[in-house]
């Protein structure tokens, strides 16, 4: 993966950094298919037909290439579709790339683009992602007694992990006092509860020709939910995550207790907590206590977002889901440096598209 | 498929029309995956995360859904990826949808969006799709002696076919004199040489559970080419089409003489001619003579664009490639009404993405 952050270079450079690292890491020759996950290059960087464009800048034409998009879960989707392509027998070595260059626009312009993932019937009232996230967070606090401190502790944990990750957007610690006193974005969410707008790219190679030391895809799951959140039965748990996790668990034959390390979609600190319940790590309403008990830290019984998560590793929306996979790949190979979870053998990535309208869960294991 | 044209209804209605027809046609129950091909709903209709949106308006949540895009070949791509998904064994009944609603914007605004598929290095000089198409057409005329009349005859043929197609954008005949005297768009291309801006949606179901009377996917091929046309070895033949066709022929074990009916990407009349050479129907520089000899008409030895083609059936860019497949499906089932090619057993669709940067060839056969 490229270093995430506010990058001065163009998206082309970020993609080249990630792909070069992926190809050198695996030594695979003869890529025969490319999938690109990117949410909105048309508006963020002004070019369409982006799969062909990327194939060309990588010097990989005439390799077939397809761009995929499921909003913020595009990075998870591109990995799962790469797996499908290998499984079909029609492709042998598939390169998957996730990328987004978001900081060429200012925050207001980026926010207007991001809001297009929200149902038109709710967007017309001014709903933005942080506004909806704040509403859900309020309800969760009311229902389960979550403290502001628990949310701040997610940010502190993820910043700590990111400080050990040379590819992270934020590579510095955050102290609890600062995290508790952040500027309000949408009450109760402060700037420290929200993932940043980032630039970045990731790449991975899926192959039918793996060997010792490779990582296997154990299970995949995906599910959609109503586009309008008004139509949902509940707001502090997401059916699309629960169903995707169920499918991934079933395919893998693992259960929640088998997972050694996880990357969960922490666009907001409170969402890491909700997601940790939806994938079954903790009971409903128990996720925030697990954080205050330190169970999701690097030395906890189920470390979450060892990369720093979207919150601190960064959130270039087309790349984020694949960044989760890259982190877990490093963890399963024992290559995660100072944030390594010893003996990690099974790992889960959970990735949200839009406001939990299209979610993805992937389980990996050491071969 | 929905009726193509300038439709007053929203894209949601067009998609519902197409999907209802597809599901009623095949009787398949239990769709377990949805692929949506659409080029730019973010800018054409203002909503992103469109695969989840479409899944919801179809009442199909929590079915997994992925949006695919390869510019104007998105409709062909969505069909090929649906085939891959079934072939993987991970999905049984896959619904593929192609859709675009383009006429909510005026022609100038739509043209600005469409130009984003062109290389930035060429777009900055004002290159538009018709401008590049006109340049290629001039070169082809110069190299091979093609007459303006041959191009007009493509338009006349395709309008005739569309007049027999109740789903076509233009359902009226065009006479040669009118076709020869059209308003210039980009010399030598007139309004009658260019496909219209259309609204429309198409749908198909791919299944591992087919039976008698179904249509089989015999071969698929896809290839990319340099994003900038400046870097190409030649301009009057497209490598991405030739390679995609080669792959599709090889997989199918058919050769060019086995194809009974074809849909070729006639965004410009001259491109139908170039494509007919690139897929091997005619020798280089011979395609225009095949038109003047009537060989590609309904009663010719290789009927091309029986639907009316993009030129007259219409060209809603995310749907067009799938509209080709739908027409060929009807032809192979003997359901093409007054434009039926008797005894058609093998059929080819050829679909261009951008300025021949990402092309798709699909071969179908009767089971």
PDB file of C-alpha atoms in Angstrom, chain A residues 32-33 35 38-40 42-43 45-56 60-72 77 81 83-85 87-91 113 116-120 123 220 222-228 231 239 243 247 251 353-355 357-358, chain B residues 32-33 35 38-40 42-43 45-56 60-72 77 81 83-85 87-91 113 116-120 123 220 222-228 231 239 243 247 251 353-355 357-358:
ATOM      1  CA  UNK A  32      -4.316 -11.787 -16.380  1.00  0.00           C
ATOM      2  CA  UNK A  33      -7.073  -9.654 -14.831  1.00  0.00           C
ATOM      3  CA  UNK A  35     -10.056  -5.123 -10.732  1.00  0.00           C
ATOM      4  CA  UNK A  38     -12.660   3.397  -6.626  1.00  0.00           C
ATOM      5  CA  UNK A  39     -15.736   5.310  -5.561  1.00  0.00           C
ATOM      6  CA  UNK A  40     -15.788   8.503  -7.558  1.00  0.00           C
ATOM      7  CA  UNK A  42     -15.101  11.198 -12.050  1.00  0.00           C
ATOM      8  CA  UNK A  43     -15.704  13.932  -9.493  1.00  0.00           C
ATOM      9  CA  UNK A  45     -10.036  13.717 -10.040  1.00  0.00           C
ATOM     10  CA  UNK A  46     -12.130  14.373 -13.157  1.00  0.00           C
ATOM     11  CA  UNK A  47     -11.473  11.222 -15.183  1.00  0.00           C
ATOM     12  CA  UNK A  48     -13.794   8.299 -15.981  1.00  0.00           C
ATOM     13  CA  UNK A  49     -13.120   4.906 -17.627  1.00  0.00           C
ATOM     14  CA  UNK A  50     -10.658   4.543 -14.779  1.00  0.00           C
ATOM     15  CA  UNK A  51      -9.928   0.813 -14.929  1.00  0.00           C
ATOM     16  CA  UNK A  52      -8.493   1.181 -18.431  1.00  0.00           C
ATOM     17  CA  UNK A  53      -6.626   4.306 -17.351  1.00  0.00           C
ATOM     18  CA  UNK A  54      -4.996   2.512 -14.417  1.00  0.00           C
ATOM     19  CA  UNK A  55      -4.147  -0.515 -16.552  1.00  0.00           C
ATOM     20  CA  UNK A  56      -2.355   1.787 -18.939  1.00  0.00           C
ATOM     21  CA  UNK A  60      -0.398  -3.679 -18.134  1.00  0.00           C
ATOM     22  CA  UNK A  61      -2.465  -3.235 -21.320  1.00  0.00           C
ATOM     23  CA  UNK A  62      -4.017  -5.302 -22.931  1.00  0.00           C
ATOM     24  CA  UNK A  63      -4.910  -7.018 -19.621  1.00  0.00           C
ATOM     25  CA  UNK A  64      -8.694  -6.972 -19.093  1.00  0.00           C
ATOM     26  CA  UNK A  65      -9.747  -4.558 -16.368  1.00  0.00           C
ATOM     27  CA  UNK A  66     -12.996  -3.730 -14.583  1.00  0.00           C
ATOM     28  CA  UNK A  67     -13.791  -0.954 -12.142  1.00  0.00           C
ATOM     29  CA  UNK A  68     -15.992  -1.936  -9.181  1.00  0.00           C
ATOM     30  CA  UNK A  69     -17.853   0.297  -6.748  1.00  0.00           C
ATOM     31  CA  UNK A  70     -19.934  -0.272  -3.630  1.00  0.00           C
ATOM     32  CA  UNK A  71     -19.288   3.137  -1.993  1.00  0.00           C
ATOM     33  CA  UNK A  72     -16.895   2.909   0.973  1.00  0.00           C
ATOM     34  CA  UNK A  77     -15.561  -5.697  -2.865  1.00  0.00           C
ATOM     35  CA  UNK A  81     -14.513 -10.178  -6.753  1.00  0.00           C
ATOM     36  CA  UNK A  83     -11.363 -14.147  -5.345  1.00  0.00           C
ATOM     37  CA  UNK A  84     -14.447 -14.964  -7.440  1.00  0.00           C
ATOM     38  CA  UNK A  85     -12.486 -14.500 -10.658  1.00  0.00           C
ATOM     39  CA  UNK A  87     -12.420 -19.364  -8.269  1.00  0.00           C
ATOM     40  CA  UNK A  88     -14.140 -19.281 -11.677  1.00  0.00           C
ATOM     41  CA  UNK A  89     -11.082 -20.872 -13.245  1.00  0.00           C
ATOM     42  CA  UNK A  90     -11.134 -18.232 -15.989  1.00  0.00           C
ATOM     43  CA  UNK A  91      -8.316 -16.209 -14.402  1.00  0.00           C
ATOM     44  CA  UNK A 113     -19.714  14.140  -3.083  1.00  0.00           C
ATOM     45  CA  UNK A 116     -24.440  11.136  -2.625  1.00  0.00           C
ATOM     46  CA  UNK A 117     -24.209   7.694  -0.982  1.00  0.00           C
ATOM     47  CA  UNK A 118     -27.113   8.655   1.299  1.00  0.00           C
ATOM     48  CA  UNK A 119     -30.720   8.054   0.234  1.00  0.00           C
ATOM     49  CA  UNK A 120     -32.084  11.034  -1.738  1.00  0.00           C
ATOM     50  CA  UNK A 123     -30.189  13.792   1.795  1.00  0.00           C
ATOM     51  CA  UNK A 220     -16.408 -14.092   2.181  1.00  0.00           C
ATOM     52  CA  UNK A 222     -21.660  -9.516   1.456  1.00  0.00           C
ATOM     53  CA  UNK A 223     -25.146  -8.138   2.065  1.00  0.00           C
ATOM     54  CA  UNK A 224     -27.181  -5.051   1.229  1.00  0.00           C
ATOM     55  CA  UNK A 225     -29.770  -3.198   3.312  1.00  0.00           C
ATOM     56  CA  UNK A 226     -32.480  -0.618   2.629  1.00  0.00           C
ATOM     57  CA  UNK A 227     -31.041   2.533   1.082  1.00  0.00           C
ATOM     58  CA  UNK A 228     -33.092   4.748   3.379  1.00  0.00           C
ATOM     59  CA  UNK A 231     -36.929   1.895   6.728  1.00  0.00           C
ATOM     60  CA  UNK A 239     -28.232  -6.231   9.276  1.00  0.00           C
ATOM     61  CA  UNK A 243     -25.577 -11.249   7.341  1.00  0.00           C
ATOM     62  CA  UNK A 247     -21.953 -15.964   5.388  1.00  0.00           C
ATOM     63  CA  UNK A 251     -17.977 -20.534   4.417  1.00  0.00           C
ATOM     64  CA  UNK A 353     -20.530   0.736   2.007  1.00  0.00           C
ATOM     65  CA  UNK A 354     -22.489   3.973   2.352  1.00  0.00           C
ATOM     66  CA  UNK A 355     -24.569   4.151   5.504  1.00  0.00           C
ATOM     67  CA  UNK A 357     -26.192  -0.224   2.697  1.00  0.00           C
ATOM     68  CA  UNK A 358     -23.629  -2.648   1.236  1.00  0.00           C
TER      69      UNK A 358
ATOM     70  CA  UNK B  32     -28.390 -14.521  -5.077  1.00  0.00           C
ATOM     71  CA  UNK B  33     -26.199 -11.828  -6.669  1.00  0.00           C
ATOM     72  CA  UNK B  35     -24.327  -6.785 -10.837  1.00  0.00           C
ATOM     73  CA  UNK B  38     -23.755   2.046 -15.052  1.00  0.00           C
ATOM     74  CA  UNK B  39     -21.199   4.604 -16.145  1.00  0.00           C
ATOM     75  CA  UNK B  40     -21.888   7.749 -14.184  1.00  0.00           C
ATOM     76  CA  UNK B  42     -23.195  10.271  -9.716  1.00  0.00           C
ATOM     77  CA  UNK B  43     -23.221  13.028 -12.325  1.00  0.00           C
ATOM     78  CA  UNK B  45     -28.704  11.536 -11.758  1.00  0.00           C
ATOM     79  CA  UNK B  46     -26.820  12.689  -8.647  1.00  0.00           C
ATOM     80  CA  UNK B  47     -26.725   9.504  -6.584  1.00  0.00           C
ATOM     81  CA  UNK B  48     -23.785   7.208  -5.757  1.00  0.00           C
ATOM     82  CA  UNK B  49     -23.659   3.757  -4.071  1.00  0.00           C
ATOM     83  CA  UNK B  50     -25.975   2.815  -6.904  1.00  0.00           C
ATOM     84  CA  UNK B  51     -25.830  -0.986  -6.713  1.00  0.00           C
ATOM     85  CA  UNK B  52     -27.308  -0.911  -3.208  1.00  0.00           C
ATOM     86  CA  UNK B  53     -29.848   1.694  -4.336  1.00  0.00           C
ATOM     87  CA  UNK B  54     -31.010  -0.475  -7.233  1.00  0.00           C
ATOM     88  CA  UNK B  55     -31.143  -3.585  -5.057  1.00  0.00           C
ATOM     89  CA  UNK B  56     -33.438  -1.718  -2.693  1.00  0.00           C
ATOM     90  CA  UNK B  60     -34.065  -7.501  -3.425  1.00  0.00           C
ATOM     91  CA  UNK B  61     -32.160  -6.550  -0.247  1.00  0.00           C
ATOM     92  CA  UNK B  62     -30.199  -8.176   1.379  1.00  0.00           C
ATOM     93  CA  UNK B  63     -28.924  -9.701  -1.905  1.00  0.00           C
ATOM     94  CA  UNK B  64     -25.242  -8.790  -2.437  1.00  0.00           C
ATOM     95  CA  UNK B  65     -24.771  -6.239  -5.198  1.00  0.00           C
ATOM     96  CA  UNK B  66     -21.795  -4.710  -7.002  1.00  0.00           C
ATOM     97  CA  UNK B  67     -21.662  -1.847  -9.480  1.00  0.00           C
ATOM     98  CA  UNK B  68     -19.298  -2.350 -12.441  1.00  0.00           C
ATOM     99  CA  UNK B  69     -17.996   0.216 -14.904  1.00  0.00           C
ATOM    100  CA  UNK B  70     -15.833   0.098 -18.021  1.00  0.00           C
ATOM    101  CA  UNK B  71     -17.238   3.239 -19.692  1.00  0.00           C
ATOM    102  CA  UNK B  72     -19.515   2.448 -22.657  1.00  0.00           C
ATOM    103  CA  UNK B  77     -18.827  -6.189 -18.695  1.00  0.00           C
ATOM    104  CA  UNK B  81     -18.824 -10.749 -14.741  1.00  0.00           C
ATOM    105  CA  UNK B  83     -20.978 -15.338 -16.113  1.00  0.00           C
ATOM    106  CA  UNK B  84     -17.786 -15.420 -14.006  1.00  0.00           C
ATOM    107  CA  UNK B  85     -19.816 -15.366 -10.794  1.00  0.00           C
ATOM    108  CA  UNK B  87     -18.764 -20.151 -13.114  1.00  0.00           C
ATOM    109  CA  UNK B  88     -17.104 -19.626  -9.706  1.00  0.00           C
ATOM    110  CA  UNK B  89     -19.728 -21.840  -8.118  1.00  0.00           C
ATOM    111  CA  UNK B  90     -20.290 -19.222  -5.420  1.00  0.00           C
ATOM    112  CA  UNK B  91     -23.491 -17.941  -7.024  1.00  0.00           C
ATOM    113  CA  UNK B 113     -19.366  14.067 -18.718  1.00  0.00           C
ATOM    114  CA  UNK B 116     -14.073  12.229 -19.161  1.00  0.00           C
ATOM    115  CA  UNK B 117     -13.500   8.802 -20.747  1.00  0.00           C
ATOM    116  CA  UNK B 118     -10.889  10.386 -23.053  1.00  0.00           C
ATOM    117  CA  UNK B 119      -7.236  10.642 -21.982  1.00  0.00           C
ATOM    118  CA  UNK B 120      -6.603  13.869 -20.037  1.00  0.00           C
ATOM    119  CA  UNK B 123      -9.083  16.080 -23.609  1.00  0.00           C
ATOM    120  CA  UNK B 220     -16.064 -14.250 -23.638  1.00  0.00           C
ATOM    121  CA  UNK B 222     -12.014  -8.565 -22.967  1.00  0.00           C
ATOM    122  CA  UNK B 223      -8.942  -6.434 -23.606  1.00  0.00           C
ATOM    123  CA  UNK B 224      -7.655  -2.952 -22.811  1.00  0.00           C
ATOM    124  CA  UNK B 225      -5.562  -0.572 -24.913  1.00  0.00           C
ATOM    125  CA  UNK B 226      -3.527   2.570 -24.270  1.00  0.00           C
ATOM    126  CA  UNK B 227      -5.643   5.333 -22.758  1.00  0.00           C
ATOM    127  CA  UNK B 228      -4.169   7.919 -25.088  1.00  0.00           C
ATOM    128  CA  UNK B 231       0.237   5.990 -28.410  1.00  0.00           C
ATOM    129  CA  UNK B 239      -6.354  -3.957 -30.844  1.00  0.00           C
ATOM    130  CA  UNK B 243      -7.788  -9.438 -28.830  1.00  0.00           C
ATOM    131  CA  UNK B 247     -10.243 -14.844 -26.822  1.00  0.00           C
ATOM    132  CA  UNK B 251     -13.063 -20.183 -25.780  1.00  0.00           C
ATOM    133  CA  UNK B 353     -15.485   1.150 -23.663  1.00  0.00           C
ATOM    134  CA  UNK B 354     -14.311   4.751 -24.049  1.00  0.00           C
ATOM    135  CA  UNK B 355     -12.320   5.351 -27.212  1.00  0.00           C
ATOM    136  CA  UNK B 357      -9.742   1.495 -24.339  1.00  0.00           C
ATOM    137  CA  UNK B 358     -11.672  -1.427 -22.851  1.00  0.00           C
TER     138      UNK B 358
END
